Short mmCIF file of C-alpha atoms in Angstrom, two decimals:
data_model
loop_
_atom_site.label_atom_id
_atom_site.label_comp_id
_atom_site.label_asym_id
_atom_site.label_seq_id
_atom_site.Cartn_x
_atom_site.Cartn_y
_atom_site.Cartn_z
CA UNK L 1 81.32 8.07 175.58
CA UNK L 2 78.60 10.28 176.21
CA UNK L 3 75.65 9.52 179.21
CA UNK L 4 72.22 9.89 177.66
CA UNK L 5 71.56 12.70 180.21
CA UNK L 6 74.53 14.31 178.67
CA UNK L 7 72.30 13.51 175.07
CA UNK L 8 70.03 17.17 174.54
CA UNK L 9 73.03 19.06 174.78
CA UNK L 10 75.70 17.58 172.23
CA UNK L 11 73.74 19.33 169.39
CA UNK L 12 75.37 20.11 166.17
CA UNK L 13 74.48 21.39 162.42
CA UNK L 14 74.44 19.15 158.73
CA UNK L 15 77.19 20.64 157.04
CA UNK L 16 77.05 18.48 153.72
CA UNK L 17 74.66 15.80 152.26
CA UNK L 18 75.74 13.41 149.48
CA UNK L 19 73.17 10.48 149.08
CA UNK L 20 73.58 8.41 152.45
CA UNK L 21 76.75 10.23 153.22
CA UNK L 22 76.04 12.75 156.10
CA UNK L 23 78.85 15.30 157.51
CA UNK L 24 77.78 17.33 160.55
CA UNK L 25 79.67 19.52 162.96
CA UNK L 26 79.42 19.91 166.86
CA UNK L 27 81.22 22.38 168.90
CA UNK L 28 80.60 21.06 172.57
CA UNK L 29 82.15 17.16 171.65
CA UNK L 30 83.08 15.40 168.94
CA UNK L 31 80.77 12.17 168.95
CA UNK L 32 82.71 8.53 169.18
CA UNK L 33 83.11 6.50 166.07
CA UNK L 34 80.15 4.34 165.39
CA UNK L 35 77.84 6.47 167.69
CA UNK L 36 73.96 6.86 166.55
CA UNK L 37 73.29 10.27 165.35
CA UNK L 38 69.56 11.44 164.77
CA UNK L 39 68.35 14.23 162.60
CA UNK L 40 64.57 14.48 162.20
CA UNK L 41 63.37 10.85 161.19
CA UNK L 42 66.94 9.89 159.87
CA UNK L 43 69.35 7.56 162.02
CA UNK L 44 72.72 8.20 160.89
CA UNK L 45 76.07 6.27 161.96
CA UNK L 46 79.58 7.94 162.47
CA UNK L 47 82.07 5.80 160.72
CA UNK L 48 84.74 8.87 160.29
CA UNK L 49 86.22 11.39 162.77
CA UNK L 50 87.18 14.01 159.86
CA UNK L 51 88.42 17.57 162.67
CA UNK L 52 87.98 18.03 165.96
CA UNK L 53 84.43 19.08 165.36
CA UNK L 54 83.64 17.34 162.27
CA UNK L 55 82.34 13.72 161.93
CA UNK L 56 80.95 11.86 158.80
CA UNK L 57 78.65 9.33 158.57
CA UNK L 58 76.19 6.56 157.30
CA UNK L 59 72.27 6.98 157.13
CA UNK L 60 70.48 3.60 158.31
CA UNK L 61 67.33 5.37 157.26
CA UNK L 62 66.18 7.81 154.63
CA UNK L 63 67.73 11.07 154.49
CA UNK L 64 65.23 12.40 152.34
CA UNK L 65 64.53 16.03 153.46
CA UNK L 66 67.43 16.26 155.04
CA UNK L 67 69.33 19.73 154.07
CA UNK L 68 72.29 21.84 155.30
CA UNK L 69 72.31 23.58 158.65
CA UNK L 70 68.94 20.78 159.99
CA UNK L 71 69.51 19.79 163.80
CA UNK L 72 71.65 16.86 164.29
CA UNK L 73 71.74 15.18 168.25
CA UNK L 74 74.21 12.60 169.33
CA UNK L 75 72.42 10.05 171.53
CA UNK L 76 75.69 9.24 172.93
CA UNK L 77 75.80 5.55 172.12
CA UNK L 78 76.30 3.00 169.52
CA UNK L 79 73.01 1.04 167.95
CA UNK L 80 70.99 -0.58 170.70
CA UNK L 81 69.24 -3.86 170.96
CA UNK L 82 67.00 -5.37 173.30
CA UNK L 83 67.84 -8.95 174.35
CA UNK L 84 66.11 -11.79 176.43
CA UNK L 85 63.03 -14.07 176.54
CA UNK L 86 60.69 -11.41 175.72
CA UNK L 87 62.24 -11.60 171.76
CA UNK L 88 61.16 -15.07 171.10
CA UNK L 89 58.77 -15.48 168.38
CA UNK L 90 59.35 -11.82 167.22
CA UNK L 91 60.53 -10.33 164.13
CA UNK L 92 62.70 -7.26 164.15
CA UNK L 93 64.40 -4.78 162.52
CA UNK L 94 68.38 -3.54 162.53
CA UNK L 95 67.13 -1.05 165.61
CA UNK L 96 65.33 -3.86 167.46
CA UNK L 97 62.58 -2.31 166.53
CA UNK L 98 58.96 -5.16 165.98
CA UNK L 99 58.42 -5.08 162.56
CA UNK L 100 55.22 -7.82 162.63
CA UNK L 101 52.87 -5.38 163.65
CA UNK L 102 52.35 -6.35 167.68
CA UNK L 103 53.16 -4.50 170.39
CA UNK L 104 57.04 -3.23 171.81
CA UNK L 105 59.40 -5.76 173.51
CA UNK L 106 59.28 -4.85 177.12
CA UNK L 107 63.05 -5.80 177.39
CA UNK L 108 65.32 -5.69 180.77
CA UNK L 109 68.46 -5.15 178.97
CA UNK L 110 69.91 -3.57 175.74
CA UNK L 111 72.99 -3.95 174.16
CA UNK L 112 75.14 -2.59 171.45
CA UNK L 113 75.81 -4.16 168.23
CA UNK L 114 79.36 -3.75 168.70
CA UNK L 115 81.27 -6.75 171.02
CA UNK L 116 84.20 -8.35 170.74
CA UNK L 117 84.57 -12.01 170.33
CA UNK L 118 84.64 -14.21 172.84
CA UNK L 119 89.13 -14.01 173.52
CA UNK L 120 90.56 -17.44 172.66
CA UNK L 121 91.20 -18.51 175.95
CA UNK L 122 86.99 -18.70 177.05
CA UNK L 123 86.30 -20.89 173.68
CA UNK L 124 86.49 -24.35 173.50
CA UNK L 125 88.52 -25.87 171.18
CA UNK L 126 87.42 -29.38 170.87
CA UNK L 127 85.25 -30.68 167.60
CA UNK L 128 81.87 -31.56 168.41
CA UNK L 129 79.78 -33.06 165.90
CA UNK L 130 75.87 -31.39 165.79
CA UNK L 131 73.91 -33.51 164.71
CA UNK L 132 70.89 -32.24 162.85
CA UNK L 133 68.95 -35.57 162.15
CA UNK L 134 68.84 -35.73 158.83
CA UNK L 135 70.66 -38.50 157.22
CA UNK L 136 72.17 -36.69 154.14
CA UNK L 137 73.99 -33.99 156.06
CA UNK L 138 75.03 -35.90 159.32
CA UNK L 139 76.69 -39.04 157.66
CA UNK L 140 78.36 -37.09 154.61
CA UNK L 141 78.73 -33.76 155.49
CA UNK L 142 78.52 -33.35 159.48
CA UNK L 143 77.94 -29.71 161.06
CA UNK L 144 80.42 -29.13 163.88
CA UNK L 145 79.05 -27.39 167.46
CA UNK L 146 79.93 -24.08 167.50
CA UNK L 147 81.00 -24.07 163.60
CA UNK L 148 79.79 -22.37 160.19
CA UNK L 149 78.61 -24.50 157.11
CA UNK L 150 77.35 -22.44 154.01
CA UNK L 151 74.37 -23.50 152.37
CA UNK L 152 75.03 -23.26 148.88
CA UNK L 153 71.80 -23.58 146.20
CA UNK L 154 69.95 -21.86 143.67
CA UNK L 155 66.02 -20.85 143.93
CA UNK L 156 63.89 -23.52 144.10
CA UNK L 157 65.87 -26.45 145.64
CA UNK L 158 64.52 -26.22 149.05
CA UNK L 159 66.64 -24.29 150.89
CA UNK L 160 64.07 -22.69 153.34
CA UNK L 161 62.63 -25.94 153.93
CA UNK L 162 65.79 -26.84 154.95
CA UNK L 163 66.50 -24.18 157.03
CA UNK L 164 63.10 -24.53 158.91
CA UNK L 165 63.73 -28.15 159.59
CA UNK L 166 66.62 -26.84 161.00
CA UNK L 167 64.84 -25.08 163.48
CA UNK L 168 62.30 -27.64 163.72
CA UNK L 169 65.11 -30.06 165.41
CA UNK L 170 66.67 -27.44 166.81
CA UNK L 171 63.78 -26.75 169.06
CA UNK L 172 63.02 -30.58 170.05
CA UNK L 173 66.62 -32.17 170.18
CA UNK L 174 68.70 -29.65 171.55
CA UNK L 175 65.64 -27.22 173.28
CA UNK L 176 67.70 -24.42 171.77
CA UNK L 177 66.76 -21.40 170.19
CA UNK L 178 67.11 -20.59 166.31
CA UNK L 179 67.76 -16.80 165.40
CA UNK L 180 67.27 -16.64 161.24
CA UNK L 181 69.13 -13.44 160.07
CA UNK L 182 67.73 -11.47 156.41
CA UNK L 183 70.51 -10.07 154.78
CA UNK L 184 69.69 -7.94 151.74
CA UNK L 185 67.12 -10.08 150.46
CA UNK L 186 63.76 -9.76 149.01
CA UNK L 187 60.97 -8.28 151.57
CA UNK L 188 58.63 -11.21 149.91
CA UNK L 189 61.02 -14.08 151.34
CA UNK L 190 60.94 -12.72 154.97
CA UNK L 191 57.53 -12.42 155.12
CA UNK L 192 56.70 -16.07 153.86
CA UNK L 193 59.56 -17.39 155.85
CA UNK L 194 57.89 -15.84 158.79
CA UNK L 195 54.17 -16.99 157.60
CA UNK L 196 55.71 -21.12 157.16
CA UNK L 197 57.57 -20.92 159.94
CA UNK L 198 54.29 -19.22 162.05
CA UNK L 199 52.26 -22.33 160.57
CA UNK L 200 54.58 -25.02 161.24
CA UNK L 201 54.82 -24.10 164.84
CA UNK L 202 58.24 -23.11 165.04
CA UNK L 203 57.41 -19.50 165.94
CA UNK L 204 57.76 -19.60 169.74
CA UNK L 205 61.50 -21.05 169.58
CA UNK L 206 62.89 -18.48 166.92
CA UNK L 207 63.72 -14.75 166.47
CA UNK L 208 63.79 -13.40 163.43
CA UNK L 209 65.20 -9.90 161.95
CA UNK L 210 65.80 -8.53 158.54
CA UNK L 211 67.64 -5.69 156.84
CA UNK L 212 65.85 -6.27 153.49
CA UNK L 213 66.92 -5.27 150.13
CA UNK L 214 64.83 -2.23 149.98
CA UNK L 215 66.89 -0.70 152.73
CA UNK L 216 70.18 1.47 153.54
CA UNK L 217 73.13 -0.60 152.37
CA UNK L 218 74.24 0.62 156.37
CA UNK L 219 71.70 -1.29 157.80
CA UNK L 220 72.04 -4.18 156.02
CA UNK L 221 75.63 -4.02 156.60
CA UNK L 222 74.36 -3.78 160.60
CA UNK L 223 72.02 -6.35 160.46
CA UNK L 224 74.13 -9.51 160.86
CA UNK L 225 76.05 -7.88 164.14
CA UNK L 226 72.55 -6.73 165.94
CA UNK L 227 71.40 -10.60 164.97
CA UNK L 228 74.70 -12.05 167.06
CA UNK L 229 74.21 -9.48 169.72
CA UNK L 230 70.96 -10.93 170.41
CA UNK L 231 72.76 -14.65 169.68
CA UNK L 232 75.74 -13.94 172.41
CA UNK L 233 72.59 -13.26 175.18
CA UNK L 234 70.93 -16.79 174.70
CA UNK L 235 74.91 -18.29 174.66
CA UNK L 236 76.15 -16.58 177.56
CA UNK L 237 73.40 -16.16 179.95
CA UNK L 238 70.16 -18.06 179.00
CA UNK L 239 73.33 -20.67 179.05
CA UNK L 240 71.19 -22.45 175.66
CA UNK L 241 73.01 -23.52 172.70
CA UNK L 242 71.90 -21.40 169.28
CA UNK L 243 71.69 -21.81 165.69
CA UNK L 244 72.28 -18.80 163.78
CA UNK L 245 70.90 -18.65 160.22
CA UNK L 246 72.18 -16.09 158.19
CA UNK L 247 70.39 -15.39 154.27
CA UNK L 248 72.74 -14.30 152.87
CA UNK L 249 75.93 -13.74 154.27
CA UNK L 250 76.93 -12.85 150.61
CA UNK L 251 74.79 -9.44 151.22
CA UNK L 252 76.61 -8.32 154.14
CA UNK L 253 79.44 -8.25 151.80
CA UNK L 254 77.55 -6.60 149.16
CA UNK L 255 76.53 -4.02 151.54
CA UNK L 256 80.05 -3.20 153.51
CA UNK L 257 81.15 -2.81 149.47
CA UNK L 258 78.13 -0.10 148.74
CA UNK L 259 78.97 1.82 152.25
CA UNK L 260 82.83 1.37 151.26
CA UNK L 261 82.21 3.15 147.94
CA UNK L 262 79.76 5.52 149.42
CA UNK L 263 82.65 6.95 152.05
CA UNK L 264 84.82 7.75 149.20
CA UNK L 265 87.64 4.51 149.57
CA UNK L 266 89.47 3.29 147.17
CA UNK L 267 88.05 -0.21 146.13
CA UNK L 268 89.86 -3.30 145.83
CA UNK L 269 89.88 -6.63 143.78
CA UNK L 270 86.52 -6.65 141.36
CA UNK L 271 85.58 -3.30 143.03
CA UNK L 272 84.97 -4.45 146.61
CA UNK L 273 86.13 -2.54 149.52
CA UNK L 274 89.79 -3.56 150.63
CA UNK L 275 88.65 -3.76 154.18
CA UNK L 276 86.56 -7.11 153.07
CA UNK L 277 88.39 -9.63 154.85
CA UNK L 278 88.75 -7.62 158.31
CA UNK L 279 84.50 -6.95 157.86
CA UNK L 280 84.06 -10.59 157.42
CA UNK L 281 86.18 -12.08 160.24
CA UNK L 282 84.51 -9.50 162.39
CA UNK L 283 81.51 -11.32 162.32
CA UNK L 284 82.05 -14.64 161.24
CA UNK L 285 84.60 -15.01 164.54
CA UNK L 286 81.61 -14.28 166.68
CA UNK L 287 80.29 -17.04 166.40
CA UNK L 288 81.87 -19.92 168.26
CA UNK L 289 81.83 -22.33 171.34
CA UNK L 290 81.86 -21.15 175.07
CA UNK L 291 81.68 -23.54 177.97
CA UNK L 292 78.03 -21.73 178.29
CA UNK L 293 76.75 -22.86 175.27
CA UNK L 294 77.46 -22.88 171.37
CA UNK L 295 76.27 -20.57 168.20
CA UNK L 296 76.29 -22.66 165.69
CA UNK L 297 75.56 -20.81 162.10
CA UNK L 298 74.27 -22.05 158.48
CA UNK L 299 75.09 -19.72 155.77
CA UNK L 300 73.38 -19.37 152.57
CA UNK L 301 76.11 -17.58 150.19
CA UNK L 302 75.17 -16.45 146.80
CA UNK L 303 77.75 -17.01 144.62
CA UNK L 304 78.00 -14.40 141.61
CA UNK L 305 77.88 -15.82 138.15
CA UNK L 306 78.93 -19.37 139.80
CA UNK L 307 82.65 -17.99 140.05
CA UNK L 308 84.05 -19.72 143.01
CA UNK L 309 87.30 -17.48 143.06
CA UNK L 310 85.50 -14.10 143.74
CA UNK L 311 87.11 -12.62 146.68
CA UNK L 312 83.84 -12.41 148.27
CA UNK L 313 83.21 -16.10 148.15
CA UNK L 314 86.57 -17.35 148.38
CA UNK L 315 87.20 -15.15 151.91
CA UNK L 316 83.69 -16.97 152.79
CA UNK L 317 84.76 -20.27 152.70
CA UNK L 318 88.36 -19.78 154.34
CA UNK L 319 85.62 -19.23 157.47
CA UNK L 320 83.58 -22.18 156.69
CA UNK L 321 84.06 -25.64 158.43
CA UNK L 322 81.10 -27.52 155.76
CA UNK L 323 79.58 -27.10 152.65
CA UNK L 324 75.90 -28.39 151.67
CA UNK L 325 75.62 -28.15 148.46
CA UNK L 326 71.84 -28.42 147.01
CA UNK L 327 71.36 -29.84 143.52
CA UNK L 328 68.53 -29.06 140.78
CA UNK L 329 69.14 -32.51 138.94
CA UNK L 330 68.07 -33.93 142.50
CA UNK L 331 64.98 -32.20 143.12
CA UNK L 332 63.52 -32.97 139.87
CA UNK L 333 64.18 -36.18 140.30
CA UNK L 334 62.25 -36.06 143.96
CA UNK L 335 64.92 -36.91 146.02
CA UNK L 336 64.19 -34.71 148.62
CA UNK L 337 66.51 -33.19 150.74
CA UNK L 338 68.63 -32.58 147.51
CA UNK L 339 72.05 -32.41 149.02
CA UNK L 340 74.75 -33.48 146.17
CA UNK L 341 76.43 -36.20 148.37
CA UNK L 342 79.50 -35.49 145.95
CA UNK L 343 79.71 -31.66 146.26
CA UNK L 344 79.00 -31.40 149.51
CA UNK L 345 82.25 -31.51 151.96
CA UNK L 346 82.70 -30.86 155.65
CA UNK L 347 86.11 -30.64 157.94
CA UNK L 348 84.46 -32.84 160.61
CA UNK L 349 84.07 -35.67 158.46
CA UNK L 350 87.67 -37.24 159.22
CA UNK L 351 88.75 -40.44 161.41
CA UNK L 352 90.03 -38.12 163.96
CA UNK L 353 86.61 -36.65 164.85
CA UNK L 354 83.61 -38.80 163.72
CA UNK L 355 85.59 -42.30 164.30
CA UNK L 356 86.89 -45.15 161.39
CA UNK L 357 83.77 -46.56 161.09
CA UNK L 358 81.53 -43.61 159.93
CA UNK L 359 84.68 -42.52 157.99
CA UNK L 360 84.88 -45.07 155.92
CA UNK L 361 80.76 -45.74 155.26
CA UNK L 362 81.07 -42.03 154.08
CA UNK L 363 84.12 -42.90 151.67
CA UNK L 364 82.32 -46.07 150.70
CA UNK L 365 79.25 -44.28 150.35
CA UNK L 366 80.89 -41.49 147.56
CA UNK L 367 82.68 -44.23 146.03
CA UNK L 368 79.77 -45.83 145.00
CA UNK L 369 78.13 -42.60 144.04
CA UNK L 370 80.92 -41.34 141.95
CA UNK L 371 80.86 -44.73 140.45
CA UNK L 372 77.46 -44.70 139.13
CA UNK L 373 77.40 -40.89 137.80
CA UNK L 374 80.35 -42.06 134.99
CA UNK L 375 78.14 -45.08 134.54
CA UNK L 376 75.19 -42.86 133.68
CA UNK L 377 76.25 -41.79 130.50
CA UNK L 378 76.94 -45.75 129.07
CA UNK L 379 73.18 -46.43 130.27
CA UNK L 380 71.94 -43.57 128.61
CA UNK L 381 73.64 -44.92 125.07
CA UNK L 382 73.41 -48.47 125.60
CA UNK L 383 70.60 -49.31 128.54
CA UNK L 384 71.42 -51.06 131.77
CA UNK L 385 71.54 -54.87 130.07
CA UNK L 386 75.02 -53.97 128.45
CA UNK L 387 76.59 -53.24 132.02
CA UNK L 388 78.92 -56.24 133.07
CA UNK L 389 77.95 -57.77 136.41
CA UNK L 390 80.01 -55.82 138.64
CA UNK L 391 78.78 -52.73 137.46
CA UNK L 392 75.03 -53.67 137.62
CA UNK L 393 75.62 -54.05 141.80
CA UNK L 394 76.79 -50.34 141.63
CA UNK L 395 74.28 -49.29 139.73
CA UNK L 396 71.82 -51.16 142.49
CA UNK L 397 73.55 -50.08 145.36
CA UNK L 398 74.23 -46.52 144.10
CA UNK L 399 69.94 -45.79 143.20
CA UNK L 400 69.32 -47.86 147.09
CA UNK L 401 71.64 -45.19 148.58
CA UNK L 402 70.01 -42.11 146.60
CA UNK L 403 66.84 -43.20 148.01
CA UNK L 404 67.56 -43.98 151.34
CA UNK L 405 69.10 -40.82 151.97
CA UNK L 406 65.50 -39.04 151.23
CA UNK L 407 63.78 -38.16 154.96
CA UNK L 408 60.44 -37.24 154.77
CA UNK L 409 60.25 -33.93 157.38
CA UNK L 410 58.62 -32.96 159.90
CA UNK L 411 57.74 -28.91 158.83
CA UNK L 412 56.39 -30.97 155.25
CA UNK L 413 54.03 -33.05 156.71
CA UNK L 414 50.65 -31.33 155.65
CA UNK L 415 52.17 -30.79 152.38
CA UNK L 416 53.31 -34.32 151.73
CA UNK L 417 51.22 -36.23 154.23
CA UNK L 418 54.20 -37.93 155.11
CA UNK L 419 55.21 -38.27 158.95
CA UNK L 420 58.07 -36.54 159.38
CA UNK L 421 61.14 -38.06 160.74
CA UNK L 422 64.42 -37.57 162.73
CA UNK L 423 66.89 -40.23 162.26
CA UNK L 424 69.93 -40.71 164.75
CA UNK L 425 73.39 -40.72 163.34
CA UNK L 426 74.18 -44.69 164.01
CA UNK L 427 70.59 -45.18 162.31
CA UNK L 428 71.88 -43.33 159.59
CA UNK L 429 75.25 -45.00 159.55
CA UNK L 430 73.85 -48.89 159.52
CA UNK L 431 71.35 -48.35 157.33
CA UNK L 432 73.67 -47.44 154.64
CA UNK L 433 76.47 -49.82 155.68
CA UNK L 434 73.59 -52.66 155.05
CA UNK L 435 72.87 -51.02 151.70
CA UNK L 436 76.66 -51.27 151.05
CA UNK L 437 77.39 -54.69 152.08
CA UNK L 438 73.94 -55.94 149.73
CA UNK L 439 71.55 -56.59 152.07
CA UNK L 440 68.74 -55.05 150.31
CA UNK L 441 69.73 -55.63 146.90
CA UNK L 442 66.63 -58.03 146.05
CA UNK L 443 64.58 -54.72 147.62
CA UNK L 444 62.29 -52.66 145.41
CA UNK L 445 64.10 -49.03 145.15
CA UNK L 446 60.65 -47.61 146.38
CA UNK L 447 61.02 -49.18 150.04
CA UNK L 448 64.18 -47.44 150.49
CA UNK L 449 62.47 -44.21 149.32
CA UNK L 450 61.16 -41.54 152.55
CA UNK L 451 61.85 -43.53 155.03
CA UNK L 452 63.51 -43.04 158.37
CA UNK L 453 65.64 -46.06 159.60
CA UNK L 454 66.20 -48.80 157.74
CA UNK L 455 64.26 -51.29 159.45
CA UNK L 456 61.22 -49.53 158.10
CA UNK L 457 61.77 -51.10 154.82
CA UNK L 458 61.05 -54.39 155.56
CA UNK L 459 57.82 -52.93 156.67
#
């Protein structure tokens, strides 16, 4: 690789420009594959070595105005990003460039966007449950230290209040650092993420950075790995664990697929680019455990047309150790977080990792759920009187447990005027045990309904 003194010299020419596709020559040295090219105001990356003086590569910027035979410099090194302290309560770009209007990041150290992951032998391999403290996710589908869970929901459901609780508890349980990634998605969403989160005083404990949907599909295909470099310096030397949230991971996908088709390769299944699965696991196996610390990640995935055997989404999951899946049906009905306790599955929830007892309140708990959703359809045609019994304490248990897995939260309080809570796993766990074994039967649904422990019923 070239030294940046070396830079002014390794000049070259445009020979050819075809949309974002950009083929210049030099005659002094042939630049290294994914080195950062610059040509006027346009940042280009080489992705193809095509002669010993040719190269070809991506634009992360506008090449508007760009012709044959403009100046083209090699700066000699791959995409840069500052890392440390200084990027806390920031919001960047793919170049780790501010994009919130303040002043530059006076940063020690800068890295590139391309590492390795962390060899096999410096992970660690045991399961760790996070726990997130909120009831619905720890007790049915827990997150595991170090692991990926994908977020799964349509617009609407809350899945950005979610996400900022997230952070919220993030911040005050673990005094770790949240680093929310924009993938390809709408400029409006970033900027009122970044506005709620400002408000709700999560600001100073987060990082934020976006390749939007307006942008280059190569920098939002460069977005995700500048978000992990910056990830990898809080793991390795601030020493702090991290949660990583990527929206939407789907995107990065979408975008590898546009700069696939763009550099002329033949696509592959339902026109993606056949190098999908080696693009995917090059990011998603960056995040993991170190003896350091842990990057834990939560994933929103878009799922095209609801088709869960799309090679995008299915090569997603293979990576994913949980599921939440948010409902509509739920929200409407105010049960808020609305994470379908049937849908939503996680590897960590076995007797192995979370212990007998909180395996079998979470089978006990879906039984009963499963339970009352066939019931739902006799009550609709024949009312609740007509149920025998039995099925009448299903019913009543089944409504309890819907409620009592509602948390009020702690980034909704002004909205809802509700104190927020955080509720401990074995909270979680006995409070719906009790529900189980009938203890609040004779209890109007409405007790059970945002509340944090159990106890707080009988208030």
């Amino acid at each position: 690789m070239i030294n940046s003194s070396q830079t002014i010299q390794n000049q070259g020419e445009v020979v050819s420009v075809r949309g974002s596709v950009i083929d210049a020559r030099f005659t002094d040295s042939l630049p290294e594959i994914y080195n950062l090219l610059k040509a006027g105001e346009t940042m280009i990356e080489v992705l193809m070595q095509l002669s010993p003086e040719t190269v070809r590569g991506i634009a992360l910027t506008s090449a508007q105005g760009l012709a044959r035979g403009s100046l083209i410099i090699d700066t000699g090194r791959p995409i840069m990003v500052p890392v440390g302290e200084k990027l806390l309560g920031r919001a960047f770009n793919v170049f780790g460039s501010p994009i919130d209007h303040k002043e530059q990041v006076e940063a020690k150290e800068f890295r590139s966007i391309h590492r390795e992951s962390v060899p096999l032998s410096e992970q660690t391999t045991n399961s760790e449950i996070f726990e997130t403290g909120i009831k619905a996710i720890d007790v049915l589908a827990p997150l595991q230290r170090g692991g990926k869970a994908g977020l799964l929901g349509g617009a609407g459901v809350g899945k950005t209040v979610l996400i900022m609780e997230l952070i919220q508890n993030m911040a005050s349980r673990y005094e770790g650092i949240s680093i929310f990634c924009g993938i390809g998605e709408r400029c409006r969403e970033g900027e009122e993420l970044y506005r709620e989160i400002k408000d709700v005083g999560v600001l100073d404990k987060a990082v934020m950075i976006f390749g939007q949907m307006n942008e280059q599909p190569g920098a939002r295909f460069r977005v995700g790995h500048a978000a992990l470099t910056m990830a990898e310096y809080f793991r390795d030397d601030a020493k702090q664990d991290v949660l990583l949230l990527i929206d939407n991971i789907f995107r990065f996908v979408q975008a590898g697929s546009e700069v696939s088709g763009l550099m002329g390769q033949l696509p592959s299944r339902v026109g993606y680019q056949p190098t999908l699965a080696t693009e995917l696991a090059g990011l998603e196996e960056r995040i993991c455990s170190t003896r350091n610390g842990a990057i834990t990640s939560v994933q929103a995935v878009y799922v095209p047309a609801d088709d869960f055997t799309d090679p995008a989404v299915v090569h997603t999951f293979g990576h994913l150790s949980a599921t939440i899946v948010l409902s509509r049906r739920m929200s409407s009905q105010g049960l808020y977080p609305s994470i379908d306790p049937l849908q939503s599955r996680s590897k960590m929830l076995s007797p192995y990792v979370v212990g007998e007892k909180h395996y079998q309140i979470a089978q006990r708990i879906r039984k009963t759920l499963a339970e009352y959703e066939e019931l739902k359809d006799i009550i609709a045609m024949l009312g609740l009187e007509e149920l025998s019994q039995e099925d009448k304490k299903i019913v009543n248990r089944a409504r309890r447990l819907e409620r009592f897995l509602t948390q009020p939260f702690l980034t909704t309080e002004h909205f809802t005027g509700l104190k927020g809570k955080m509720v401990k796993l074995e909270d979680a766990l006995d409070g719906c045990e009790r529900i189980l074994d009938d203890e609040f039967q004779d209890y109007p649904e409405k007790s059970l309904y945002m509340i944090g422990s159990i106890d707080e019923a009988k208030k």
